[in-house]
Short mmCIF file of N, CA, C and O in Angstrom, two decimals:
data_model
loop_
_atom_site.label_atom_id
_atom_site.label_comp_id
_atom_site.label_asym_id
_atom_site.label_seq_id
_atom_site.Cartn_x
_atom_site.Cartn_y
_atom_site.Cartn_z
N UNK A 1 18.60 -3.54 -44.66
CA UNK A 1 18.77 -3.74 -46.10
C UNK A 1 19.27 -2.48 -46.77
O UNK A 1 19.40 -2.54 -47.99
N UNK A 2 19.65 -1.10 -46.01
CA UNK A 2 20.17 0.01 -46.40
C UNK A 2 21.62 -0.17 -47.25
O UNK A 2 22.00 0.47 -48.23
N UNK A 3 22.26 -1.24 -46.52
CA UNK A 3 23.33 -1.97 -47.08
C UNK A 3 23.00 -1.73 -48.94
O UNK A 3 23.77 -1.02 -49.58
N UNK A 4 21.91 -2.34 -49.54
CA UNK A 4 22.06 -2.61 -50.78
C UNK A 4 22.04 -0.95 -51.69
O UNK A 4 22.71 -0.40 -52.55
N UNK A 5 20.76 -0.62 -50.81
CA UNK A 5 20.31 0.91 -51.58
C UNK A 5 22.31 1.71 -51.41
O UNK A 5 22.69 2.42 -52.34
N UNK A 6 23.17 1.49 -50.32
CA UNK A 6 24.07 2.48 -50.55
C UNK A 6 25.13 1.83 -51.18
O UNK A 6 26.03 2.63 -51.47
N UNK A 7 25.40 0.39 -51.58
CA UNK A 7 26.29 0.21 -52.74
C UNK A 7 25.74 0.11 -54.05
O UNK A 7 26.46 -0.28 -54.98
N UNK A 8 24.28 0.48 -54.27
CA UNK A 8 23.65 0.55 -55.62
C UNK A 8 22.71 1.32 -55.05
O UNK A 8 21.69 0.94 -54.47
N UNK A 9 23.25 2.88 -55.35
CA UNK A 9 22.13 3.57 -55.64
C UNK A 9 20.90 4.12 -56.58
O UNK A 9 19.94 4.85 -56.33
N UNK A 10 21.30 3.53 -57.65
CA UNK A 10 20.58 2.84 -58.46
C UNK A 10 20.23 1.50 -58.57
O UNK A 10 21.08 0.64 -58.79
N UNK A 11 18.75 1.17 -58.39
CA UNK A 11 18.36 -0.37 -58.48
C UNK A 11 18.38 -0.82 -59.70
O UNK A 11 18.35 -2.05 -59.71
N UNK A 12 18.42 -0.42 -60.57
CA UNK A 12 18.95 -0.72 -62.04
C UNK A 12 20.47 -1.95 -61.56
O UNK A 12 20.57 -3.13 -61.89
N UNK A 13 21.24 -1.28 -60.89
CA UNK A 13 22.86 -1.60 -61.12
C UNK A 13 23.06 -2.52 -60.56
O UNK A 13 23.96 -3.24 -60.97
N UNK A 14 22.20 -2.95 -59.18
CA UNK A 14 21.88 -4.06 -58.45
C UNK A 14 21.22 -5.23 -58.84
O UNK A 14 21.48 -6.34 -58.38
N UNK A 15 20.11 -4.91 -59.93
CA UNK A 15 19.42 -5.99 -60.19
C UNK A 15 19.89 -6.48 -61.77
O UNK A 15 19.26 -7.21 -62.55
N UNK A 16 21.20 -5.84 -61.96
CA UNK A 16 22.18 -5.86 -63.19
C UNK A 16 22.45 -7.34 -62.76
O UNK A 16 22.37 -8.20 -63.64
N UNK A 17 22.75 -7.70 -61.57
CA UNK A 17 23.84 -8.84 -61.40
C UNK A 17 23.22 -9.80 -60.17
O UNK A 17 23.84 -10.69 -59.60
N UNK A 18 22.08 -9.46 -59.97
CA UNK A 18 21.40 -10.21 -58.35
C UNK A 18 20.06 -10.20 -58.66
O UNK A 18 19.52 -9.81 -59.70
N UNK A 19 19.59 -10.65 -57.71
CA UNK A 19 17.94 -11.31 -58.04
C UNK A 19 17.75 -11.84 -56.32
O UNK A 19 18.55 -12.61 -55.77
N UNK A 20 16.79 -11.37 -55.80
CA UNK A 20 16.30 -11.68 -54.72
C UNK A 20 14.78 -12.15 -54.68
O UNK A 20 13.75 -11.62 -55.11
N UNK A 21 15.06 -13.56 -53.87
CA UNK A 21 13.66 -14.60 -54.01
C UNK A 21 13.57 -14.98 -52.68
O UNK A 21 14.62 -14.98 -52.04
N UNK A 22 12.84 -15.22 -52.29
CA UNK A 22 12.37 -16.20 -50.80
C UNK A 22 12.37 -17.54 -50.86
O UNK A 22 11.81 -18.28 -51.66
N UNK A 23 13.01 -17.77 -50.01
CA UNK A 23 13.09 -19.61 -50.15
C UNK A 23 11.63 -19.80 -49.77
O UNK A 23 11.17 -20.70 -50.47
N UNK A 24 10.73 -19.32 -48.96
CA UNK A 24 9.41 -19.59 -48.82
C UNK A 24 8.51 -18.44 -48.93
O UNK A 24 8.26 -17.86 -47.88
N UNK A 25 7.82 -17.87 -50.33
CA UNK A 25 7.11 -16.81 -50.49
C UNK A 25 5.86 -16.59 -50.12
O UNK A 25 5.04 -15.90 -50.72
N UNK A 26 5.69 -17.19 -49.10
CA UNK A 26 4.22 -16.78 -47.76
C UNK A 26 4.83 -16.29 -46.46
O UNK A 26 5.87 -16.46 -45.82
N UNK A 27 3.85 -15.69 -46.40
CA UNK A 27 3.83 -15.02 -44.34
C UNK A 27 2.87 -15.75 -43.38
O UNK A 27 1.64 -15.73 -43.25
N UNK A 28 3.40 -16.09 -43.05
CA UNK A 28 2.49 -16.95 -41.32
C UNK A 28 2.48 -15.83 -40.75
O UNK A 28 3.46 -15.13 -40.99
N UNK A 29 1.45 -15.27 -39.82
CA UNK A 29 1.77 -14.97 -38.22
C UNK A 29 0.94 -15.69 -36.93
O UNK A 29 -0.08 -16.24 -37.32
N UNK A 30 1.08 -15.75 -36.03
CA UNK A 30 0.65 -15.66 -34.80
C UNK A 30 -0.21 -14.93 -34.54
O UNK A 30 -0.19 -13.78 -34.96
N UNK A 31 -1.08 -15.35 -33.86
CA UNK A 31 -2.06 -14.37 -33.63
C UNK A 31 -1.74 -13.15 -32.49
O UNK A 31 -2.74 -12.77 -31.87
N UNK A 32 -0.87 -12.72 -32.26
CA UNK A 32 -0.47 -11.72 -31.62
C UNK A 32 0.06 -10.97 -32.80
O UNK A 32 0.16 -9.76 -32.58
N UNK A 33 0.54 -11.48 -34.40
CA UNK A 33 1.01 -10.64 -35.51
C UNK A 33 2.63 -10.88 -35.57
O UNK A 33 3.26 -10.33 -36.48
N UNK A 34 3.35 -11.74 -34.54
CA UNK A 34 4.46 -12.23 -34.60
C UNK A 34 4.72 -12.96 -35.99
O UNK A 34 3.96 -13.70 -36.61
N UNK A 35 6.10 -12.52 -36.35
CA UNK A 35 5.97 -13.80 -37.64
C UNK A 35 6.35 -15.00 -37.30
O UNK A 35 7.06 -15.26 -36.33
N UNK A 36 5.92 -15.75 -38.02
CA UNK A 36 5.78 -17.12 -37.71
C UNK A 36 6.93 -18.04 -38.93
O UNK A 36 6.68 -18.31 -40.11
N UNK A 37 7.94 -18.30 -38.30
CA UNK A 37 8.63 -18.73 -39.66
C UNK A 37 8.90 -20.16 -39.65
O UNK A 37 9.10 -20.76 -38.60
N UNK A 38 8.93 -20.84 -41.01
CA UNK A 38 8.62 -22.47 -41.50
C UNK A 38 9.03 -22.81 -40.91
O UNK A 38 8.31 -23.74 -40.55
N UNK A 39 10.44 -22.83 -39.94
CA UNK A 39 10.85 -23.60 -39.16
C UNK A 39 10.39 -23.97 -37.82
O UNK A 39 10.63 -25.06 -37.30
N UNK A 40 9.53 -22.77 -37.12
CA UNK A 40 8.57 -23.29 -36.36
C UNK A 40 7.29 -23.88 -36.29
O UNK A 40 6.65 -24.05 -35.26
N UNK A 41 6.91 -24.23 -37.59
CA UNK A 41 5.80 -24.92 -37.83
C UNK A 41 5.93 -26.47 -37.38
O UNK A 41 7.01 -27.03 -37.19
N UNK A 42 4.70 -27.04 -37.23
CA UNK A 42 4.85 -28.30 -36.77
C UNK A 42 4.99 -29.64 -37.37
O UNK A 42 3.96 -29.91 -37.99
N UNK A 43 5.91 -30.63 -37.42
CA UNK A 43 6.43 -31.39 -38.50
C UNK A 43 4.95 -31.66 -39.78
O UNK A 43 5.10 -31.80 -40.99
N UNK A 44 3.83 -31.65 -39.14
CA UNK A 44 2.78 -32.44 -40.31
C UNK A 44 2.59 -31.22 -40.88
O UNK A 44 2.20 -31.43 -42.03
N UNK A 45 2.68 -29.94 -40.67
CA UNK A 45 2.73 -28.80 -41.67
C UNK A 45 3.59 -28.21 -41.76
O UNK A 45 3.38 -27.02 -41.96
N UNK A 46 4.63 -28.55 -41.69
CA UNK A 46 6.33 -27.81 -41.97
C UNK A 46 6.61 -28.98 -43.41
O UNK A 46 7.21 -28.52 -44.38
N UNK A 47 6.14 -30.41 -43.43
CA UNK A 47 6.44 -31.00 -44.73
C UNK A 47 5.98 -30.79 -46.07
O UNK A 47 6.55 -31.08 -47.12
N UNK A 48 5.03 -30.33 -45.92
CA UNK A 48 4.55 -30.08 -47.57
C UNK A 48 4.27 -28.60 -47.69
O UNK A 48 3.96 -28.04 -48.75
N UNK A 49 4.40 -28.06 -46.58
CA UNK A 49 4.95 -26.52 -47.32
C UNK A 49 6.26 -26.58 -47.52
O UNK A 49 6.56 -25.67 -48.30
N UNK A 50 7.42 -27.36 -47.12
CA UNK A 50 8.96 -27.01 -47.34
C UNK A 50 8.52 -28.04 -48.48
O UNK A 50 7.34 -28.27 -48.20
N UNK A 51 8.77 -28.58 -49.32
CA UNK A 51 8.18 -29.39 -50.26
C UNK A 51 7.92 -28.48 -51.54
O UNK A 51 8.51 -28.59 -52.61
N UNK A 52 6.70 -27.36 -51.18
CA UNK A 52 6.42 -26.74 -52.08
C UNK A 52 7.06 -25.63 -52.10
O UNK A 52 6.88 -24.83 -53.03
N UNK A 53 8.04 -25.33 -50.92
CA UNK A 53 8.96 -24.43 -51.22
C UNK A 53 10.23 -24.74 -51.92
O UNK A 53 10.81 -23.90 -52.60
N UNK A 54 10.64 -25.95 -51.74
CA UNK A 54 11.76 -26.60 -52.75
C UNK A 54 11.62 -26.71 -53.97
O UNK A 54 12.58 -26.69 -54.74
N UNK A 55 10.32 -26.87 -54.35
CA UNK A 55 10.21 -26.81 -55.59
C UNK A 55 10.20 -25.56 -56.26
O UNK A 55 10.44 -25.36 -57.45
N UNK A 56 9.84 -24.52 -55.13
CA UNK A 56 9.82 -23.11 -55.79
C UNK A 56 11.24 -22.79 -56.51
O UNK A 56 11.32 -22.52 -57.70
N UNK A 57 12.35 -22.85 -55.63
CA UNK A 57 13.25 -22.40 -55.29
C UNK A 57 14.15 -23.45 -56.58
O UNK A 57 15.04 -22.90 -57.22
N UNK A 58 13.93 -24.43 -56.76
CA UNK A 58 14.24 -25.18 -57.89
C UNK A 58 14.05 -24.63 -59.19
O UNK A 58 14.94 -24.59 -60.03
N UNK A 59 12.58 -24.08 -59.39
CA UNK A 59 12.06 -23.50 -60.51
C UNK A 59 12.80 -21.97 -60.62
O UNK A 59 12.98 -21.60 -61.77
N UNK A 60 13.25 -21.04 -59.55
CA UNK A 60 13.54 -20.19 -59.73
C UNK A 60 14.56 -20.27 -60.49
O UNK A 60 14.66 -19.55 -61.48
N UNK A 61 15.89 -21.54 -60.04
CA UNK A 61 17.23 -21.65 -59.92
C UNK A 61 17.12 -22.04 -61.52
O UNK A 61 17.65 -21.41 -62.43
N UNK A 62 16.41 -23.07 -61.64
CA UNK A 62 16.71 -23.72 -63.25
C UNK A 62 16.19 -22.52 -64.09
O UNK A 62 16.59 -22.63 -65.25
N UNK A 63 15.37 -21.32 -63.88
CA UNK A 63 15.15 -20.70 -64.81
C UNK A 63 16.03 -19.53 -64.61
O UNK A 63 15.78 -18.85 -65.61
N UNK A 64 16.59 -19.13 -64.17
CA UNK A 64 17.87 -18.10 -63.71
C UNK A 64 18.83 -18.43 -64.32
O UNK A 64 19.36 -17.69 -65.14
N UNK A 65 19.30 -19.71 -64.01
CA UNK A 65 20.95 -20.24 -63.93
C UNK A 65 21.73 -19.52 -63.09
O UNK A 65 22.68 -18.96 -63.63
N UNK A 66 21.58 -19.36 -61.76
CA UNK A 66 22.53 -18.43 -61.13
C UNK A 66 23.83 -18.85 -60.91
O UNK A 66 23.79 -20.08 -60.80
N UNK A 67 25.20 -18.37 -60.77
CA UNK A 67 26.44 -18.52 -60.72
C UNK A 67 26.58 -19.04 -59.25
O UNK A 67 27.11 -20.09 -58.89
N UNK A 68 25.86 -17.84 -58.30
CA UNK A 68 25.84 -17.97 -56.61
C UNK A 68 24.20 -18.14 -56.33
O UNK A 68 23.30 -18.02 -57.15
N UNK A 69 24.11 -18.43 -55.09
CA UNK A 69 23.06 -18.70 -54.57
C UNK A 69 23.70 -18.15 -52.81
O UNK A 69 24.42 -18.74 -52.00
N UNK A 70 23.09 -16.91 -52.79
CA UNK A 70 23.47 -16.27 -51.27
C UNK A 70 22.40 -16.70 -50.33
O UNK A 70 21.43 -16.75 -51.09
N UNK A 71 22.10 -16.93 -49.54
CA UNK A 71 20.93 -17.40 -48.58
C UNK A 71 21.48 -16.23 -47.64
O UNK A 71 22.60 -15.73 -47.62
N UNK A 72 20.37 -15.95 -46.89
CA UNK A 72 20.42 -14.82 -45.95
C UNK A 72 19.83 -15.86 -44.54
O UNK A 72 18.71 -16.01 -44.05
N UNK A 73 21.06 -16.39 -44.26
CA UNK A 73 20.60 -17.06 -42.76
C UNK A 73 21.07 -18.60 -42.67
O UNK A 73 20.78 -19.12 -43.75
N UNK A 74 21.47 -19.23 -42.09
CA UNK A 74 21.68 -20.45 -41.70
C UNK A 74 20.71 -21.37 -42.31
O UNK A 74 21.03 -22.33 -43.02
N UNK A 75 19.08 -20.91 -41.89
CA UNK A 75 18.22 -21.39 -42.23
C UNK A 75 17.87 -21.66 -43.99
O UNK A 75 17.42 -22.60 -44.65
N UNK A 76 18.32 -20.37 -44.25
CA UNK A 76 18.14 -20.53 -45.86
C UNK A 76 18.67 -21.41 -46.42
O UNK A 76 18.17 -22.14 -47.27
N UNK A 77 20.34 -21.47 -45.76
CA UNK A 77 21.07 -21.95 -46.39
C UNK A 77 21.08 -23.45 -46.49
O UNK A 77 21.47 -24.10 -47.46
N UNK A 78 20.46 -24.03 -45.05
CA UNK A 78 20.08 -25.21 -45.28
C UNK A 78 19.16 -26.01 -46.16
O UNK A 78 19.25 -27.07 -46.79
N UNK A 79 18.29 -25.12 -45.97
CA UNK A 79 17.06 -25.48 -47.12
C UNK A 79 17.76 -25.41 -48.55
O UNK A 79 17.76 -26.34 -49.35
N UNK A 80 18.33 -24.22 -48.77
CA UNK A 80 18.74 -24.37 -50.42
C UNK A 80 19.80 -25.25 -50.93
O UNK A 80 19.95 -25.35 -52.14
N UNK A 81 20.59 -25.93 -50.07
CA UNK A 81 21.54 -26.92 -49.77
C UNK A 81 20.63 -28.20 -49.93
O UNK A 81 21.08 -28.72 -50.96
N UNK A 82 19.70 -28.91 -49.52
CA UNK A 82 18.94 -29.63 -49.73
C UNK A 82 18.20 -29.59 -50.85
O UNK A 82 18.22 -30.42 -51.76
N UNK A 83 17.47 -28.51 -50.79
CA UNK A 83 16.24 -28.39 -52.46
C UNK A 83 17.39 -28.61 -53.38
O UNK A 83 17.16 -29.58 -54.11
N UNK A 84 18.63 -28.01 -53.64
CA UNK A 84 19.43 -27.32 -54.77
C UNK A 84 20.53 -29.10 -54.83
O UNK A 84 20.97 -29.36 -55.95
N UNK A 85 20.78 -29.84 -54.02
CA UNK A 85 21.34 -30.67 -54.37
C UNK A 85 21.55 -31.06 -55.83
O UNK A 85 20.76 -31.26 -56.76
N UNK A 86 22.95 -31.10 -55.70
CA UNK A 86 22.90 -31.82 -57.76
C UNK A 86 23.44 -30.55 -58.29
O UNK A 86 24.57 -30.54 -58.77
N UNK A 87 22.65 -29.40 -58.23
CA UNK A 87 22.63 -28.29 -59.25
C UNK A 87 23.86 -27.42 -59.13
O UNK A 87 24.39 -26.91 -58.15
N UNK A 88 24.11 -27.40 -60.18
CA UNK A 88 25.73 -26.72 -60.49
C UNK A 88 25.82 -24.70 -60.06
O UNK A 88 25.90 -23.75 -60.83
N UNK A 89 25.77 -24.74 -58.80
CA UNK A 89 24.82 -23.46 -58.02
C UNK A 89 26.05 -23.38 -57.08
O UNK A 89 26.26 -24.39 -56.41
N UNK A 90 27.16 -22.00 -56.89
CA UNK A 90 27.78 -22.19 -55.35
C UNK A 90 26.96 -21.41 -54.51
O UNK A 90 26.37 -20.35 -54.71
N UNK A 91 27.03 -22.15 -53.55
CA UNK A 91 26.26 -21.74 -52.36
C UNK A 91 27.08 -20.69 -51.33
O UNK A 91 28.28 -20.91 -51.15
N UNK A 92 26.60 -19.83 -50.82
CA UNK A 92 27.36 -19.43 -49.29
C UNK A 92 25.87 -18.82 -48.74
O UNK A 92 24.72 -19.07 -49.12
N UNK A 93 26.43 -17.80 -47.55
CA UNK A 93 25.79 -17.79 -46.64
C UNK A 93 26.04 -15.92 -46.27
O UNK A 93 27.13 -15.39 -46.52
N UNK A 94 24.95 -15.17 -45.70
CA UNK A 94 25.64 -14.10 -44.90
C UNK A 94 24.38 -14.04 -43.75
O UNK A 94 23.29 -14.61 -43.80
N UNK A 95 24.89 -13.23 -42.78
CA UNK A 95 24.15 -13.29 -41.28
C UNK A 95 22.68 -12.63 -41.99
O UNK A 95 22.52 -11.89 -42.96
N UNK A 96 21.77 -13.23 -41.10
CA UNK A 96 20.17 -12.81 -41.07
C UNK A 96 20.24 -11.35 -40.41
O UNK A 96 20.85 -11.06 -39.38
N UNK A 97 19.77 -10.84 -40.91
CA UNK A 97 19.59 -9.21 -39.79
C UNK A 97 18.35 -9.50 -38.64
O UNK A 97 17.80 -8.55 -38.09
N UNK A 98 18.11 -10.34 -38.45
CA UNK A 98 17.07 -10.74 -37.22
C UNK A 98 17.64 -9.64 -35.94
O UNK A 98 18.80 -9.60 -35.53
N UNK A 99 16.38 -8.71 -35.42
CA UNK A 99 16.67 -8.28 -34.14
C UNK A 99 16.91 -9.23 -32.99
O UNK A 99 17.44 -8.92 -31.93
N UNK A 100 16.46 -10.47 -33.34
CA UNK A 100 16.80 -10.88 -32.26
C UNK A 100 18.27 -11.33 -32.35
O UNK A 100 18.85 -11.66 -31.32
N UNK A 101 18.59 -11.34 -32.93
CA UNK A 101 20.54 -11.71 -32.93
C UNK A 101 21.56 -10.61 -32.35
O UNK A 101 21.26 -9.46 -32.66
N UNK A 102 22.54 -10.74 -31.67
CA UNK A 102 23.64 -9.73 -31.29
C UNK A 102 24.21 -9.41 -32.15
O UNK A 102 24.28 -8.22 -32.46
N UNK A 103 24.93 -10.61 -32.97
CA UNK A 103 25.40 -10.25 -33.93
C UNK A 103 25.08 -9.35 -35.06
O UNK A 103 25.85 -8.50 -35.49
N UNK A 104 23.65 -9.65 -35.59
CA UNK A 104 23.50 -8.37 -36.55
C UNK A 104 22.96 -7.00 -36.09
O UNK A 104 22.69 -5.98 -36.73
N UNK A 105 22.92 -7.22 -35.06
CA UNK A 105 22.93 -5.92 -34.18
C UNK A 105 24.19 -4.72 -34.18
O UNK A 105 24.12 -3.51 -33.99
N UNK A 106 25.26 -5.56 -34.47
CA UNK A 106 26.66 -5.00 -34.39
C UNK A 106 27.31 -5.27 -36.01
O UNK A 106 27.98 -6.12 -36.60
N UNK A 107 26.59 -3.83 -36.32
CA UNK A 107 27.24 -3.28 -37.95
C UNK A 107 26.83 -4.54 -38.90
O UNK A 107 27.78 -4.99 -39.55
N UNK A 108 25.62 -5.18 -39.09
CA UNK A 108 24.89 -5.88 -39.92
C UNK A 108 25.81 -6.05 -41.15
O UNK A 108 26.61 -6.94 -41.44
N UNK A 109 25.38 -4.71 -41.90
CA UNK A 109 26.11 -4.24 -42.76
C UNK A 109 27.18 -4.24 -43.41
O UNK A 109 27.23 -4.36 -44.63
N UNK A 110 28.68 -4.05 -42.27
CA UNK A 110 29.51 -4.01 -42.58
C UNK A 110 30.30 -5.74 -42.30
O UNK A 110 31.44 -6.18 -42.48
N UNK A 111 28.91 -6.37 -41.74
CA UNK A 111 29.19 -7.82 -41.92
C UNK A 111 29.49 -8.92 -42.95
O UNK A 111 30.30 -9.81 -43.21
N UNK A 112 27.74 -8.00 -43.63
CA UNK A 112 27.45 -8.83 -44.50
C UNK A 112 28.00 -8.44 -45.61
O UNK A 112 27.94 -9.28 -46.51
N UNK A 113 28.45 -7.56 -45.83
CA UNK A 113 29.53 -6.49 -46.74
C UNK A 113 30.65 -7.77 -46.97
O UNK A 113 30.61 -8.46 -47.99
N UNK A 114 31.69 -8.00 -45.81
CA UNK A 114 32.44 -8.92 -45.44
C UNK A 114 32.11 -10.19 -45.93
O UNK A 114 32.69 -10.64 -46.91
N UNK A 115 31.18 -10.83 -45.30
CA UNK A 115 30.86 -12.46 -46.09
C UNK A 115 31.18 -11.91 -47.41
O UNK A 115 32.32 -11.91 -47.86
N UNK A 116 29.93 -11.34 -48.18
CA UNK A 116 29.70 -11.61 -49.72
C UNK A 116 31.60 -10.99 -50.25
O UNK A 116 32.20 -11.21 -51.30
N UNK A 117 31.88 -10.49 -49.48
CA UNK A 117 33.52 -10.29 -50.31
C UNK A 117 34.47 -11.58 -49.75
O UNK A 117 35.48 -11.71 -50.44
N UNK A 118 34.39 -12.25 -48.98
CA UNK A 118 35.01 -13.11 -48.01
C UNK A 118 34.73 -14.82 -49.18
O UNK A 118 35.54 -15.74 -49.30
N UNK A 119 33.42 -14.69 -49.81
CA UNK A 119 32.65 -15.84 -50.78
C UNK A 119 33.67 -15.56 -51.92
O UNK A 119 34.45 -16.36 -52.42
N UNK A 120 33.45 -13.93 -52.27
CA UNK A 120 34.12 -13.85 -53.55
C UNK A 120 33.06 -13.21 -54.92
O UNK A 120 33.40 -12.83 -56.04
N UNK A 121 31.37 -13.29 -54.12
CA UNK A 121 30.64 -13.18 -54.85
C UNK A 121 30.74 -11.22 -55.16
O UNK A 121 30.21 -10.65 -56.11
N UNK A 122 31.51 -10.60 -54.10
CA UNK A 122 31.66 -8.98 -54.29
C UNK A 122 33.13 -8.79 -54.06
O UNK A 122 33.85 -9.39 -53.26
N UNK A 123 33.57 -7.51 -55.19
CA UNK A 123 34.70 -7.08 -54.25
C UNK A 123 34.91 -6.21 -53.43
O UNK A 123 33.91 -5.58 -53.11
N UNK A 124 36.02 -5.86 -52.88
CA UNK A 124 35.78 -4.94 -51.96
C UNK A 124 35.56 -3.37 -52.27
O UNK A 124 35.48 -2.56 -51.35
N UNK A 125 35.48 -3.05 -53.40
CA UNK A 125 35.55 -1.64 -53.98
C UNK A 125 33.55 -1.38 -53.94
O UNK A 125 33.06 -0.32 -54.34
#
């Protein structure tokens, strides 16, 4: 997330124009301390927590009015694609920095740099 602190080194200038929320604002873990994320939960408790996460994410959106809606992951993006149906919101997408991925392993950063200018939601300066 160094990405954000070095094109706004001031958080003032960043949170001028962006707003960062969790499509699901709880932590699961495993009892080893692994995180545990909604999508591996099991269908009779993956439904009414994604439920009450749609609604979160609804309430955020209608009280924002955001222009974009960036999801950080495939996963996000599905969910906010579903909850957000209807709502006059463009959607895109940029890679998850998950260690477990190759891809954001290789310059994260100068990836996700890419999407959000590639959407249109940044320019390249």
């Amino acid at each position: 997330w160094g990405l954000f602190a070095q094109r706004f080194p001031d958080p003032v200038d960043f949170f001028a124009d962006h707003f960062v929320v969790n499509y699901c604002p709880l932590a699961f873990l495993e009892q080893s301390g692994r995180n545990l994320t909604p999508d591996k939960l099991p269908g009779h408790e993956a439904g009414p927590l994604l439920a009450a996460c749609d609604a979160h994410l609804r309430r955020v959106t209608d009280a924002l009015a955001p222009q974009w809606l960036v999801a950080v992951g495939d996963f996000a993006l599905a969910q906010a694609r579903r909850a957000l149906a209807g709502l006059p919101v463009r959607m895109g997408r940029i890679l998850h920095p998950s260690p477990a991925s190759p891809a954001a392993n290789r310059d994260w950063a100068g990836t996700a740099t890419r999407q959000l200018v590639e959407l249109g939601v940044w320019t390249d300066s």
